[in-house]
């Protein structure tokens, strides 16, 4: 089980458990970013129990030394693949079979986006785990030891991506204060996050809201997306691209044969019946019958010879 500050504070409230949690102040310090009020992750209960544990175990290293060593280990992503970085600290939400992953990335967004083969890795990661969208929230500390947060949304489905981005961009509770970063890939949108106190825990409800908005605005399956904020023309273009891609993959032998010509007994142009039935009169019919009757004796006499 992965320990969090919530687990530790619950255990710390029980005197019988104190002897088993000598190292738990480290977990609370790491999760609450050394109890920094500017980060806004630590609660009064977190602070109370850290002080209680530190008083109980006076031989522990100083709070700053503990945090610095743990922080360095946490932000050390050297040697990790893109998938390992995404799975290192990840949560998932879903609704009606649509899954969205949100991962914490412990490095600068610019460096993350410049990783070799990143887009192929993101696409493979989503396909392998059946994710329809991926949200990456990066965090690192600048030279002044101030947190810097950035955010990126990767989603091949235009309508779902635009819905998620719209909810995050226009959120006022909480306000993320996002500034879009130009991206050369249409499936990925990156942002600078002005409000550094908004962690992944506070973004999760916004993603739930985005999924609700997406499904409330359309009953069309995910493969044929349409929602508010996406024009009919944009959706048609996306569907046309998908259809053209599928057709281009067919070989000549797999293509359907051309339709056969329309038979001539149909009332089509240039058909003899197009002008209606031939006109007959009684005289014409009697004359035709007389010709047939006169020809029969002649045919019979020739057959006797």
C-alpha positions as a printed Julia matrix, in Angstrom:
305×3 Matrix{Float64}:
   0.0     0.0      0.0
   1.29    3.45    -0.94
   1.38    5.66     2.14
  -0.05    9.16     1.99
  -0.21   11.94     4.51
  -3.83   10.99     5.23
  -2.82    7.43     6.19
  -0.04    8.73     8.41
  -2.16   11.26    10.26
  -4.77    8.61    10.97
  -2.14    6.24    12.37
  -0.48    8.99    14.34
  -3.75    9.66    16.15
  -3.49    6.21    17.75
  -0.86    6.02    20.58
  -0.57    2.24    20.12
   0.65    2.76    16.55
   3.31    5.39    17.22
   6.17    2.91    17.68
   5.51    1.46    14.22
   5.6     4.76    12.33
   8.98    6.3     13.12
   9.52    7.0      9.42
   6.02    8.34     8.71
   6.87   12.03     9.25
   8.92   11.68     6.07
   5.83   10.66     4.1
   3.82   13.59     5.4
   6.65   16.03     4.73
   7.05   14.81     1.16
   3.36   14.75     0.36
   2.81   18.21     1.87
   5.98   19.71     0.3
   7.73   20.32     3.63
   4.59   21.92     5.09
   5.13   24.99     2.9
   2.15   27.29     3.29
   2.7    28.8     -0.15
   2.1    25.38    -1.74
  -1.15   24.98     0.1
  -1.15   21.19     0.46
  -0.64   20.88     4.22
  -3.62   20.99     6.55
  -3.63   21.96    10.23
  -3.97   18.29    11.11
  -0.89   17.44     9.0
   1.15   20.09    10.82
  -0.1    18.95    14.22
   0.88   15.32    13.72
   4.26   16.08    12.18
   5.12   18.11    15.25
   3.79   15.33    17.49
   5.9    12.69    15.71
   9.01   14.86    15.7
   8.65   15.4     19.43
   8.23   11.68    19.97
  11.32   10.81    17.89
  13.89   13.58    18.6
  16.74   11.61    17.0
  15.26   12.01    13.52
  17.2    14.27    11.1
  15.98   17.81    10.72
  12.81   18.42     8.76
  14.62   20.22     5.93
  17.24   17.47     5.58
  14.54   14.79     5.4
  12.56   16.7      2.8
  15.6    17.54     0.63
  16.75   13.92     0.44
  13.27   12.62    -0.34
  12.61   15.37    -2.86
  15.79   14.55    -4.78
  14.82   10.88    -4.94
  11.28   11.73    -6.02
  12.4    14.03    -8.84
  15.1    11.7    -10.11
  13.58   10.38   -13.35
  16.9     9.61   -15.04
  16.82    6.33   -16.89
  13.02    6.07   -16.89
  11.09    5.46   -20.09
   8.11    7.65   -20.95
   5.71    4.92   -19.84
   7.54    4.5    -16.53
   7.37    8.24   -15.91
   3.64    8.27   -16.66
   2.91    5.3    -14.4
   5.15    6.43   -11.54
   2.42    8.62   -10.04
  -0.84    8.15   -11.91
  -4.58    8.24   -11.29
  -7.45    7.26   -13.58
 -11.08    8.32   -13.92
 -13.74    6.88   -16.22
 -17.34    7.32   -17.29
 -19.41    5.19   -19.65
 -16.34    3.3    -20.8
 -14.29    6.44   -21.51
 -11.06    6.52   -19.48
  -8.84    9.51   -18.72
  -5.44    9.12   -17.05
  -3.73   11.93   -15.13
  -0.02   11.58   -14.36
   2.37   13.66   -12.3
   5.63   14.32   -14.18
   8.58   15.51   -12.11
  10.4    17.62   -14.66
  10.03   20.72   -16.81
   7.31   20.44   -19.47
   9.63   21.76   -22.18
  12.15   19.01   -21.47
   9.36   16.42   -21.32
   7.91   17.46   -24.69
  11.37   17.27   -26.29
  11.83   13.61   -25.39
  12.6    11.52   -28.46
   9.52    9.81   -29.87
   7.27   11.31   -27.2
   4.07   11.47   -29.28
   4.45    7.86   -30.4
   5.06    6.88   -26.76
   1.96    8.75   -25.59
  -0.17    7.15   -28.28
   1.17    3.67   -27.49
   0.64    4.24   -23.75
  -3.01    5.22   -24.27
  -3.67    2.32   -26.62
  -2.01   -0.23   -24.32
  -4.13    0.83   -21.33
  -7.32    1.81   -23.24
  -7.08    5.47   -22.25
  -9.06    7.91   -24.38
  -7.17   10.92   -23.01
  -4.07   11.62   -20.95
  -3.41   14.66   -18.77
   0.2    15.22   -17.68
   0.84   17.67   -14.83
   4.5    18.59   -14.5
   6.07   20.14   -11.42
   9.62   21.2    -10.62
  11.32   23.81    -8.45
  13.2    26.77    -9.88
  16.46   28.21    -8.59
  14.53   30.13    -5.91
  12.99   26.85    -4.7
   9.61   28.0     -5.96
   7.25   25.42    -7.51
   6.55   25.65   -11.23
   3.53   23.78   -12.6
   2.6    23.03   -16.19
  -0.08   20.91   -17.78
  -0.59   19.06   -21.06
  -3.62   17.3    -22.56
  -3.08   14.5    -25.09
  -6.19   13.14   -26.81
  -6.63   11.94   -30.43
 -10.4    12.61   -30.26
 -10.95   16.26   -31.17
 -14.3    16.75   -29.43
 -13.21   15.14   -26.15
  -9.89   17.02   -26.17
 -11.59   20.38   -26.76
 -14.11   19.67   -24.0
 -11.37   18.85   -21.48
  -9.29   21.87   -22.48
 -12.33   24.15   -22.35
 -13.26   23.06   -18.81
  -9.69   23.5    -17.57
  -9.17   26.85   -19.28
 -12.4    28.41   -18.03
 -12.45   26.93   -14.54
 -13.0    29.5    -11.78
 -13.38   27.06    -8.9
 -10.53   26.45    -8.69
  -8.84   28.87   -11.12
  -5.86   27.21   -12.82
  -4.88   30.41   -14.69
  -3.69   28.49   -17.74
  -1.67   30.08   -20.54
  -1.64   28.0    -23.76
   1.73   27.0    -25.14
   1.96   26.64   -28.95
   2.06   23.01   -30.06
   2.92   21.62   -33.49
   0.82   18.51   -32.93
  -2.99   18.75   -33.15
  -3.56   15.98   -30.59
  -1.61   17.74   -27.81
  -2.21   21.03   -26.02
   0.22   22.29   -23.37
  -0.21   25.08   -20.81
   1.68   27.11   -18.25
  -0.22   26.9    -14.95
  -0.27   30.24   -13.17
  -1.89   28.97    -9.98
   0.77   26.65    -8.54
  -1.41   25.69    -5.55
  -3.7    23.64    -7.78
  -2.46   20.07    -7.56
  -3.67   16.96    -9.35
  -6.09   16.23    -6.5
  -7.95   19.47    -7.31
  -7.86   18.87   -11.07
  -9.53   15.45   -10.85
 -13.02   16.91   -10.17
 -12.59   19.17   -13.21
 -11.87   16.15   -15.39
 -14.98   14.45   -14.03
 -16.91   17.59   -14.97
 -15.39   17.49   -18.46
 -16.52   13.89   -18.98
 -20.01   14.77   -17.78
 -20.17   17.74   -20.15
 -18.94   15.58   -23.02
 -21.58   12.89   -22.56
 -24.36   15.33   -21.71
 -23.82   17.17   -24.98
 -23.78   14.17   -27.31
 -25.03   10.63   -27.56
 -22.67    9.88   -30.41
 -20.02    7.21   -29.66
 -16.45    8.31   -29.01
 -15.4     7.32   -32.52
 -17.86    9.93   -33.9
 -17.49   12.85   -31.48
 -19.61   15.98   -31.47
 -20.04   18.39   -28.59
 -20.43   22.04   -27.75
 -17.55   24.13   -28.92
 -16.91   21.86   -31.9
 -18.45   22.93   -35.2
 -20.2    20.51   -37.52
 -17.56   21.3    -40.14
 -14.73   20.28   -37.79
 -16.42   16.98   -36.99
 -17.12   16.29   -40.68
 -13.48   16.92   -41.53
 -12.35   14.53   -38.82
 -14.72   11.81   -40.04
 -13.64   12.41   -43.64
  -9.98   12.0    -42.65
 -10.8     8.75   -40.89
 -12.72    7.47   -43.91
 -10.02    8.45   -46.38
  -7.39    6.8    -44.21
  -9.38    3.59   -44.18
  -9.98    3.61   -47.93
  -6.35    4.35   -48.72
  -5.37    1.23   -46.82
  -7.43   -1.03   -49.06
  -5.66   -2.82   -51.93
  -7.01   -2.77   -55.47
  -8.3    -6.33   -55.07
 -10.19   -5.39   -51.92
 -12.03   -2.48   -53.5
 -15.67   -3.06   -54.37
 -16.33   -3.72   -58.1
 -18.24   -1.09   -60.05
 -22.02   -1.41   -60.07
 -23.47   -3.26   -63.12
 -25.24   -1.18   -65.79
 -28.95   -0.59   -65.37
 -30.91   -3.25   -67.36
 -32.69   -2.01   -70.45
 -36.13   -3.09   -69.21
 -36.09   -0.2    -66.73
 -37.67    3.1    -67.55
 -34.42    5.0    -67.92
 -33.17    7.43   -70.54
 -32.65    5.97   -74.03
 -34.75    2.91   -73.16
 -37.38    2.01   -75.88
 -40.07    2.03   -73.2
 -39.14    5.51   -72.04
 -41.66    7.04   -74.48
 -44.48    4.74   -73.36
 -46.03    1.59   -74.89
 -46.31    1.23   -78.69
 -49.64    2.48   -80.1
 -51.88   -0.31   -81.6
 -55.18   -0.01   -83.53
 -57.8    -2.69   -84.32
 -56.95   -2.55   -88.05
 -53.28   -3.25   -87.36
 -54.13   -6.24   -85.18
 -56.57   -7.76   -87.76
 -54.02   -7.25   -90.55
 -51.31   -9.0    -88.49
 -53.64  -11.97   -87.78
 -54.55  -12.28   -91.5
 -50.87  -12.42   -92.42
 -50.29  -15.2    -89.9
 -53.31  -17.23   -91.13
 -52.31  -16.92   -94.82
 -48.78  -18.06   -94.06
 -49.85  -21.24   -92.26
 -51.25  -23.17   -95.35
 -48.13  -22.32   -97.3
 -45.95  -23.66   -94.53
 -48.05  -26.85   -94.26
 -47.88  -27.64   -98.02
 -44.15  -27.22   -98.08
 -43.75  -29.62   -95.19
 -45.83  -32.35   -97.06
 -43.55  -32.13  -100.09
